[in-house]
Coordinates of C-alpha atoms in Angstrom, one line a residue:
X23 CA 2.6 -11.8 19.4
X24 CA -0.7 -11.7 21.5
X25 CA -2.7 -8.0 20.9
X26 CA -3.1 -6.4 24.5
X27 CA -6.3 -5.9 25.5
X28 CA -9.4 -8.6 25.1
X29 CA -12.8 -8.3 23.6
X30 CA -11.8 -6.3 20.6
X31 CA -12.4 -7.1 16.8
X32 CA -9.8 -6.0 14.2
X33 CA -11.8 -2.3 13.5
X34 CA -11.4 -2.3 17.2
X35 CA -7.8 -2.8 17.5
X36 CA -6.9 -1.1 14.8
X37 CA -8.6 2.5 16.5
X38 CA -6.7 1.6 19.4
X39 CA -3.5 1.7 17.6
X40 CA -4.4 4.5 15.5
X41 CA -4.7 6.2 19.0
X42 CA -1.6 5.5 20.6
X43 CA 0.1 6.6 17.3
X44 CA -1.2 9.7 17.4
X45 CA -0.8 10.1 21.3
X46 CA 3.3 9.7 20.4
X47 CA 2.7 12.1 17.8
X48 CA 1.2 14.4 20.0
X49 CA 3.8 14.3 22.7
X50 CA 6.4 14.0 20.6
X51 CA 7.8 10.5 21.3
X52 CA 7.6 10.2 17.5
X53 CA 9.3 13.7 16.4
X54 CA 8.7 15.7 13.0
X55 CA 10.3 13.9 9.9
X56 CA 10.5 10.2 12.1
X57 CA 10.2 6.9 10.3
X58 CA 7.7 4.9 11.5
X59 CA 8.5 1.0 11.0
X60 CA 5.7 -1.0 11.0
X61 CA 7.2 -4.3 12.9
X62 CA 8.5 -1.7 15.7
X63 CA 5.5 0.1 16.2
X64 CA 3.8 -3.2 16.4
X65 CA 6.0 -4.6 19.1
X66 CA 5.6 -1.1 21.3
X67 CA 2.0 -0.9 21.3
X68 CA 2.2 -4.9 21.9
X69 CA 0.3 -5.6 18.8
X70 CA 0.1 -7.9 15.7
X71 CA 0.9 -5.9 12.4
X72 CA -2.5 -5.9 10.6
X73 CA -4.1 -3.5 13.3
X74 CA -1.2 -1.1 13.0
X75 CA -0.7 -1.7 9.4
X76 CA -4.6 -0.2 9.5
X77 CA -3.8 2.5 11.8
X78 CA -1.0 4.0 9.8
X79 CA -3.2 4.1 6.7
X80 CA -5.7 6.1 8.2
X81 CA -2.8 8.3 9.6
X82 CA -1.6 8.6 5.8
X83 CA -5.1 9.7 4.9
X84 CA -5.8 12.4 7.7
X85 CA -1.9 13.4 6.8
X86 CA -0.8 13.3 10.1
X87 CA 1.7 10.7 8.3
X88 CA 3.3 10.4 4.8
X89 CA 4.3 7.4 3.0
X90 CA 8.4 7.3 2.2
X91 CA 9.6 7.2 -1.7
X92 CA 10.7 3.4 -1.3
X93 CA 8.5 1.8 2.0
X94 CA 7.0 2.8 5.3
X95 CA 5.6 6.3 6.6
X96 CA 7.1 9.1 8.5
X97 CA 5.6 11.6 10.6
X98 CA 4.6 14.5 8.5
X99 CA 6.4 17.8 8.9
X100 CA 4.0 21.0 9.6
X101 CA 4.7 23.7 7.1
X102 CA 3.6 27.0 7.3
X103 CA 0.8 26.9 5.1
X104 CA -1.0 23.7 7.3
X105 CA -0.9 25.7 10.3
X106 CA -2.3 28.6 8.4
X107 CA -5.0 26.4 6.7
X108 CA -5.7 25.0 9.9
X109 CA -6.5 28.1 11.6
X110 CA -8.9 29.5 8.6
X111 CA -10.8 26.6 9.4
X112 CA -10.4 26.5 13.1
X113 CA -11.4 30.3 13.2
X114 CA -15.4 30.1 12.5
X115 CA -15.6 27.0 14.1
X116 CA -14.5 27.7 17.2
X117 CA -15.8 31.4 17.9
X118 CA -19.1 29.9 16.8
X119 CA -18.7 27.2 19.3
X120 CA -18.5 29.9 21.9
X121 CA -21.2 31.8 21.1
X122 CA -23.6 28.9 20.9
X123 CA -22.3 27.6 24.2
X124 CA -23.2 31.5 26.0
X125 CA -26.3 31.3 24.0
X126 CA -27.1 27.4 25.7
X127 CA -25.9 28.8 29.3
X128 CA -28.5 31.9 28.8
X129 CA -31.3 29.2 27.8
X130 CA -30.3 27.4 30.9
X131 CA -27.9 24.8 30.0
X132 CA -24.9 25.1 32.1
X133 CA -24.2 21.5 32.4
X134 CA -20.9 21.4 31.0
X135 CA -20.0 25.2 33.2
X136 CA -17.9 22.6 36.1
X137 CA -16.2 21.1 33.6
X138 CA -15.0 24.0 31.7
X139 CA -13.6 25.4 34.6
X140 CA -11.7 22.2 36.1
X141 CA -10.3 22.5 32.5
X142 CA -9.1 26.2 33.2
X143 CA -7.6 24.5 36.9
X144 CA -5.9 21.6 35.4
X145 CA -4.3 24.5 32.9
X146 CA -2.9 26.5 35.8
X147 CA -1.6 23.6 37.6
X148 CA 0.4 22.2 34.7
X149 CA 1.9 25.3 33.8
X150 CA 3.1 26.3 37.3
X151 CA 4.8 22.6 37.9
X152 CA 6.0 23.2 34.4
X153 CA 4.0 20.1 32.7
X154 CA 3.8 20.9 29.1
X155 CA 1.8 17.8 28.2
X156 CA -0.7 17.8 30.6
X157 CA -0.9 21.6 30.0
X158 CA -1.6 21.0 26.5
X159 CA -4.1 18.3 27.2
X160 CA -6.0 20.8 30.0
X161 CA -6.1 23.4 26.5
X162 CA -7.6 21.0 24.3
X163 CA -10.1 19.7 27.4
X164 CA -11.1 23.1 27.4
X165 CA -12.0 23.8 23.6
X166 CA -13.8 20.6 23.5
X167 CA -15.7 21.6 26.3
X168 CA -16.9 24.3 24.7
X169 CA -18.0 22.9 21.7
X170 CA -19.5 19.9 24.0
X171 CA -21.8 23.0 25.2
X172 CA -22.4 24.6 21.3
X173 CA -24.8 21.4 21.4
X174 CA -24.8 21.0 17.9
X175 CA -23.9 17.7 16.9
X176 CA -22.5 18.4 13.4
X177 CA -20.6 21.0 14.7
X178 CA -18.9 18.5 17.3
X179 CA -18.5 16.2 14.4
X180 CA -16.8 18.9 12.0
X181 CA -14.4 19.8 15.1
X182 CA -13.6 15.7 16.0
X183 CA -11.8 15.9 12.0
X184 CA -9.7 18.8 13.5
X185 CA -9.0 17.6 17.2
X186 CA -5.5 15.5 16.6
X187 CA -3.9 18.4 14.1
X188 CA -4.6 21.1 17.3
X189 CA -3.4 19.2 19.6
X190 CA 0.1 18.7 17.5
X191 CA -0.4 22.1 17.1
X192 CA -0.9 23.4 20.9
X193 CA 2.1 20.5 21.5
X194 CA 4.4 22.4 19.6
X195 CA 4.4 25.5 20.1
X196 CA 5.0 27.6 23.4
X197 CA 1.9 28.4 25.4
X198 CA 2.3 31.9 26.6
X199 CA 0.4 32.6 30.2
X200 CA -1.8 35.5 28.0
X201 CA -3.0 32.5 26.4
X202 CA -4.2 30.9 29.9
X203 CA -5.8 34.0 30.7
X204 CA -8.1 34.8 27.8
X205 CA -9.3 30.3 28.2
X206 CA -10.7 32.1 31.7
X207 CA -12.2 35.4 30.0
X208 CA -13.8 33.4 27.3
X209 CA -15.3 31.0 30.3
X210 CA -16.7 34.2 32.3
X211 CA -18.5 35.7 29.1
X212 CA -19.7 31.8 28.5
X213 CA -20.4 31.7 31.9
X214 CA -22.5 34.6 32.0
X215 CA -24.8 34.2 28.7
X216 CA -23.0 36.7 26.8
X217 CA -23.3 35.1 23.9
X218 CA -21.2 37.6 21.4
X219 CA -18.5 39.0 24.0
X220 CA -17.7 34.7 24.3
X221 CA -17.5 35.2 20.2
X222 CA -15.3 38.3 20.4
X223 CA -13.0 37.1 23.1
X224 CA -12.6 33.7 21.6
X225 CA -12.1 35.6 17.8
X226 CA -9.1 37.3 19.7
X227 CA -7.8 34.2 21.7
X228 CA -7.4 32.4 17.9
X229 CA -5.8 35.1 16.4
X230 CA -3.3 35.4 19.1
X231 CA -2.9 31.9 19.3
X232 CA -2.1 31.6 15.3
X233 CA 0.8 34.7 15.6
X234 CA 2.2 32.4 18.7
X235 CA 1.8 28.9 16.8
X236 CA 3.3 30.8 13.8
X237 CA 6.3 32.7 15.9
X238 CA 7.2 29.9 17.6
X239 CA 7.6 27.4 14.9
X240 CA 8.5 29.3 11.9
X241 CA 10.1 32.7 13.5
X242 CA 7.2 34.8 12.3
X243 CA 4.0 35.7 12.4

């Protein structure tokens, strides 16, 4: 079977599938608890094995996928405690990422500001034509945004570990329009420089959006 795509070495193809993977993860083309056969995979994402054997590997490793008693991998089931282990991490990370973003806008750096709000758009039109995917994807556009603006490059690098595991996250659970609306309060106080109302608002939104990840997926928060 010929590999889609031209121009790319093994480490190449082998990110590409690890992408895809986790794209069908995200949206849910490969549920909770589904086995993943190798061959199959293979012949969806029009690749040999060897890049996709790769890409599952590294999936194993991040634990967005677990390997089966006998052979192969299945997509790993969140339990409670990952979603609350992701959210002690996410917490710190993310209201510092606001903060630092206000304090780069009140230094003059309000490169990213356009983007941020297209993000806070695309959000609004998703949820009114009732597109959870591309709702989702406007969500996750947004946080990165901010931490694009944080302009601290180890920081961004810290986050990029977390970015696959929140957007299963922000996939499975409901997004409540509460949730919409503090995205646009924590982009004014970025907006504006105010450097520790963005932390305080952003502090709130993460808390809020733990109880909802946590209601909606395990009946309480």
């Amino acid at each position: 079977m010929a590999d889609t795509g031209r121009g790319g070495g093994s480490a190449s193809l082998s990110a590409r599938a690890r992408e895809a993977v986790l794209q069908r993860i995200v949206d849910r083309r490969y549920a909770q608890g589904a086995r993943l056969v190798e061959r199959e995979v293979a012949e969806e994402l029009g690749m040999s094995r060897v890049p996709v054997r790769e890409a599952l590997r590294a999936l194993v490793a991040e634990g967005l996928l677990e390997l089966l008693p006998n052979s192969g991998v299945r997509v790993r089931r969140l339990e409670r405690v990952d979603v609350e282990h992701l959210y002690e991490v996410w917490e710190p990370l993310t209201v510092q990422a606001s903060r630092l973003a206000a304090r780069a806008v009140a230094a003059g750096g309000d490169e990213g500001l356009a983007a941020l709000e297209r993000t806070l758009r695309q959000a609004e039109s998703a949820a009114a034509a009732d597109e959870g995917t591309r709702e989702v994807a406007a969500h996750t556009a947004f946080h990165e945004g901010v931490v694009a603006m944080a302009g601290n490059p180890l920081l961004a690098r810290t986050m990029e570990q977390l970015s696959w595991q929140l957007r299963l996250l922000f996939g499975l659970r409901e997004e409540p329009a509460h949730m919409r609306a503090q995205h646009a309060e924590m982009y004014r106080h970025i907006a504006a420089g105010d450097a520790e109302a963005a932390a305080a608002c952003t502090l709130l939104h993460v808390r809020d959006s733990r109880a909802v990840a946590l209601r909606s997926l395990f009946g309480t928060d």
